[in-house]
């Protein structure tokens, strides 16, 4: 078991040395399962991706990720057939990297070596296209994983935001309605206070008029009674 594990680790390192030249893979891990398409040589210039009108988050340019690289290379290694195919051809090309010759000569030299092991141009092209298919399958699997995680982490939260916004809208409409009702009630209170003041004034005036009339009659009656007692025997 350990021998198989060490062989696998060795093969991954070997494949990395063949394919990765310009960029050291990042060891940053990601939560999304599955592989990511390795990018070209990245830069450190950050990008700003808008999430919503109120919030933005900085997204750095993509870079080769060691976790994803291992997954992709493992998928390629698993589909590596016996004999000389594109993978072995690529390895021979790598071995000629420091040899002073033009690229065309390097390709022809690697192919000449492969021909001694039964390689043909058609075999190289078909195996290289098979690896393209393998990588595309891994990309599709990764994109589905991204879609699932986006649904879990993004869409659900956006749905929650929409519900909260709807709730806020309903409460704002209620506030507007209640504000209008309060204003109407205040106007009605002012009107009724006016009516009460007028009614009180009317009652007081009526009371005052009654008292004045009452006192007038009372005074006359009392005065007449006094005169009757005075003038009549």
Coordinates of C-alpha atoms in Angstrom, one line a residue:
X1 CA 0.0 0.0 0.0
X2 CA 2.8 2.4 1.0
X3 CA 4.6 1.6 -2.2
X4 CA 1.6 2.5 -4.3
X5 CA 1.1 5.7 -2.4
X6 CA 4.7 6.7 -2.8
X7 CA 4.5 5.9 -6.5
X8 CA 1.4 8.1 -6.8
X9 CA 3.1 11.0 -5.1
X10 CA 6.1 10.5 -7.3
X11 CA 4.0 10.6 -10.4
X12 CA 2.2 13.8 -9.3
X13 CA 5.5 15.5 -8.8
X14 CA 6.7 14.2 -12.1
X15 CA 3.6 15.5 -13.9
X16 CA 3.9 18.8 -12.2
X17 CA 7.5 19.1 -13.4
X18 CA 6.4 18.4 -16.9
X19 CA 3.4 20.8 -17.1
X20 CA 4.2 23.6 -14.6
X21 CA 7.1 25.8 -15.7
X22 CA 6.2 29.5 -15.3
X23 CA 4.2 29.5 -12.1
X24 CA 4.6 28.0 -8.6
X25 CA 1.2 26.5 -7.6
X26 CA -0.6 28.2 -4.8
X27 CA -1.2 26.1 -1.8
X28 CA -4.5 27.9 -1.0
X29 CA -7.3 25.4 -0.5
X30 CA -10.8 26.0 -1.6
X31 CA -14.2 24.9 -0.1
X32 CA -15.6 24.1 -3.5
X33 CA -15.0 20.4 -4.3
X34 CA -13.5 19.2 -7.5
X35 CA -10.9 20.8 -9.8
X36 CA -10.5 24.3 -11.2
X37 CA -9.2 25.1 -14.6
X38 CA -5.6 26.2 -14.1
X39 CA -5.1 29.7 -15.3
X40 CA -2.1 31.2 -17.1
X41 CA 0.5 33.4 -15.4
X42 CA -1.5 35.6 -13.0
X43 CA -0.9 39.1 -11.8
X44 CA -1.4 40.6 -8.4
X45 CA -3.8 43.3 -9.7
X46 CA -7.1 42.9 -7.7
X47 CA -10.5 43.0 -9.4
X48 CA -13.6 44.4 -7.8
X49 CA -16.7 42.3 -8.4
X50 CA -20.0 43.8 -7.5
X51 CA -22.2 41.6 -5.3
X52 CA -25.0 44.1 -4.8
X53 CA -25.5 47.9 -4.9
X54 CA -24.5 48.3 -1.3
X55 CA -21.5 45.9 -1.0
X56 CA -18.5 45.0 -3.0
X57 CA -15.7 42.4 -2.5
X58 CA -12.2 42.3 -3.9
X59 CA -11.4 39.2 -6.1
X60 CA -7.8 38.6 -7.0
X61 CA -6.9 37.3 -10.4
X62 CA -6.9 33.5 -10.7
X63 CA -3.7 31.5 -10.1
X64 CA -2.6 27.9 -10.3
X65 CA -4.0 26.1 -7.2
X66 CA -2.1 23.1 -5.9
X67 CA -5.2 21.3 -4.8
X68 CA -6.9 21.6 -8.2
X69 CA -3.7 20.9 -10.0
X70 CA -3.4 17.6 -8.2
X71 CA -7.0 16.6 -9.0
X72 CA -6.5 17.4 -12.7
X73 CA -3.1 15.6 -13.0
X74 CA -4.5 12.6 -11.1
X75 CA -7.4 12.4 -13.6
X76 CA -4.9 12.6 -16.5
X77 CA -2.6 10.0 -14.9
X78 CA -5.5 7.5 -14.4
X79 CA -6.3 7.7 -18.1
X80 CA -2.7 7.2 -19.1
X81 CA -2.6 4.1 -21.3
X82 CA 0.3 1.6 -21.5
X83 CA 2.9 2.5 -24.1
X84 CA 4.2 5.7 -25.6
X85 CA 1.5 8.4 -25.9
X86 CA 1.2 12.1 -25.5
X87 CA 2.2 12.0 -21.8
X88 CA 5.5 10.3 -22.5
X89 CA 6.1 12.6 -25.5
X90 CA 5.6 15.6 -23.2
X91 CA 8.1 14.1 -20.8
X92 CA 10.7 13.7 -23.6
X93 CA 10.1 17.3 -24.6
X94 CA 10.7 18.4 -21.0
X95 CA 14.0 16.6 -20.9
X96 CA 15.1 18.6 -24.0
X97 CA 14.2 21.9 -22.3
X98 CA 17.8 23.0 -21.6
X99 CA 19.2 21.6 -24.9
X100 CA 20.1 24.4 -27.3
X101 CA 17.8 23.7 -30.3
X102 CA 14.7 25.4 -31.8
X103 CA 11.3 24.2 -30.7
X104 CA 10.6 22.4 -34.0
X105 CA 13.8 20.4 -33.6
X106 CA 12.9 19.5 -30.0
X107 CA 9.5 18.2 -31.1
X108 CA 11.0 16.2 -34.0
X109 CA 13.7 14.7 -31.7
X110 CA 11.1 13.7 -29.0
X111 CA 8.9 12.2 -31.8
X112 CA 11.9 10.3 -33.2
X113 CA 12.5 8.8 -29.7
X114 CA 8.8 7.9 -29.5
X115 CA 8.8 6.2 -32.9
X116 CA 11.3 3.7 -31.5
X117 CA 8.6 2.7 -29.0
X118 CA 5.8 2.5 -31.5
X119 CA 4.6 6.1 -31.4
X120 CA 2.8 7.7 -34.4
X121 CA 1.6 11.2 -35.0
X122 CA -2.0 9.9 -34.9
X123 CA -1.4 8.2 -31.6
X124 CA 0.0 11.4 -30.1
X125 CA -2.9 13.5 -31.3
X126 CA -5.6 11.1 -30.3
X127 CA -4.1 10.6 -26.8
X128 CA -3.6 14.4 -26.4
X129 CA -7.3 14.9 -27.4
X130 CA -8.3 12.2 -24.9
X131 CA -6.5 14.2 -22.2
X132 CA -8.4 17.3 -23.3
X133 CA -11.6 15.3 -22.9
X134 CA -10.6 14.2 -19.5
X135 CA -9.9 17.8 -18.4
X136 CA -13.2 19.0 -19.9
X137 CA -15.0 16.3 -17.9
X138 CA -13.3 17.5 -14.7
X139 CA -14.2 21.1 -15.6
X140 CA -17.9 20.1 -16.0
X141 CA -17.8 18.3 -12.7
X142 CA -16.3 21.3 -11.0
X143 CA -18.7 23.8 -12.6
X144 CA -21.6 21.6 -11.3
X145 CA -20.0 21.7 -7.9
X146 CA -19.8 25.5 -8.1
X147 CA -23.4 25.7 -9.2
X148 CA -24.5 23.6 -6.2
X149 CA -22.4 25.6 -3.8
X150 CA -23.6 28.9 -5.3
X151 CA -27.2 27.7 -4.8
X152 CA -26.4 26.8 -1.2
X153 CA -24.2 29.8 -0.2
X154 CA -25.5 32.6 -2.5
X155 CA -29.0 31.9 -3.8
X156 CA -30.4 30.9 -0.4
X157 CA -29.0 34.2 1.1
X158 CA -30.3 36.2 -1.8
X159 CA -33.7 34.6 -1.3
X160 CA -33.5 35.6 2.4
X161 CA -32.5 39.1 1.4
X162 CA -35.5 39.3 -1.0
X163 CA -37.8 38.1 1.8
X164 CA -36.5 40.8 4.2
X165 CA -36.8 43.5 1.5
X166 CA -40.4 42.4 0.9
X167 CA -41.1 42.5 4.6
X168 CA -39.5 46.0 4.8
X169 CA -41.6 47.1 1.9
X170 CA -44.8 45.9 3.6
X171 CA -43.9 47.6 6.9
X172 CA -43.1 50.8 5.0
X173 CA -46.5 50.7 3.4
X174 CA -48.0 50.1 6.8
X175 CA -46.1 53.0 8.2
X176 CA -47.3 55.2 5.4
X177 CA -50.8 54.1 5.9
X178 CA -50.6 54.5 9.7
X179 CA -48.9 58.0 9.3
X180 CA -51.9 59.0 7.0
X181 CA -54.4 57.7 9.6
X182 CA -52.6 59.5 12.4
X183 CA -52.5 62.7 10.5
X184 CA -56.3 62.3 9.7
X185 CA -56.9 61.6 13.4
X186 CA -54.9 64.7 14.4
X187 CA -57.0 66.9 12.1
X188 CA -60.2 65.4 13.4
X189 CA -59.0 66.1 17.0
X190 CA -58.3 69.7 16.1
X191 CA -61.7 70.0 14.5
X192 CA -63.4 68.5 17.5
X193 CA -61.5 70.7 19.9
X194 CA -62.8 73.6 17.9
X195 CA -66.3 72.3 18.1
X196 CA -66.0 71.7 21.9
X197 CA -64.7 75.2 22.4
X198 CA -67.7 76.6 20.4
X199 CA -70.1 74.4 22.3
X200 CA -68.7 75.5 25.6
X201 CA -68.9 79.1 24.6
X202 CA -72.5 78.6 23.5
X203 CA -73.4 76.9 26.8
X204 CA -71.7 79.7 28.8
X205 CA -73.5 82.3 26.7
X206 CA -76.8 80.6 27.2
X207 CA -76.2 80.3 30.9
X208 CA -75.2 84.0 31.1
X209 CA -78.3 85.1 29.2
X210 CA -80.5 82.9 31.4
X211 CA -78.9 84.4 34.6
X212 CA -79.3 87.9 33.3
X213 CA -83.0 87.3 32.4
X214 CA -83.6 85.5 35.7
X215 CA -82.1 88.3 37.8
X216 CA -84.1 90.9 35.8
X217 CA -87.3 89.2 36.6
X218 CA -86.3 88.3 40.1
X219 CA -85.4 92.0 40.7
X220 CA -88.7 93.2 39.4
X221 CA -90.7 90.7 41.4
X222 CA -88.9 91.5 44.6
X223 CA -89.2 95.2 43.9
X224 CA -93.0 94.9 43.2
X225 CA -93.5 92.8 46.4
X226 CA -91.7 95.5 48.4
X227 CA -93.8 98.2 46.8
X228 CA -97.0 96.3 47.4
X229 CA -96.2 95.9 51.1
X230 CA -95.3 99.6 51.2
X231 CA -98.2 101.1 49.3
X232 CA -101.1 98.8 50.1
X233 CA -102.7 98.5 53.6

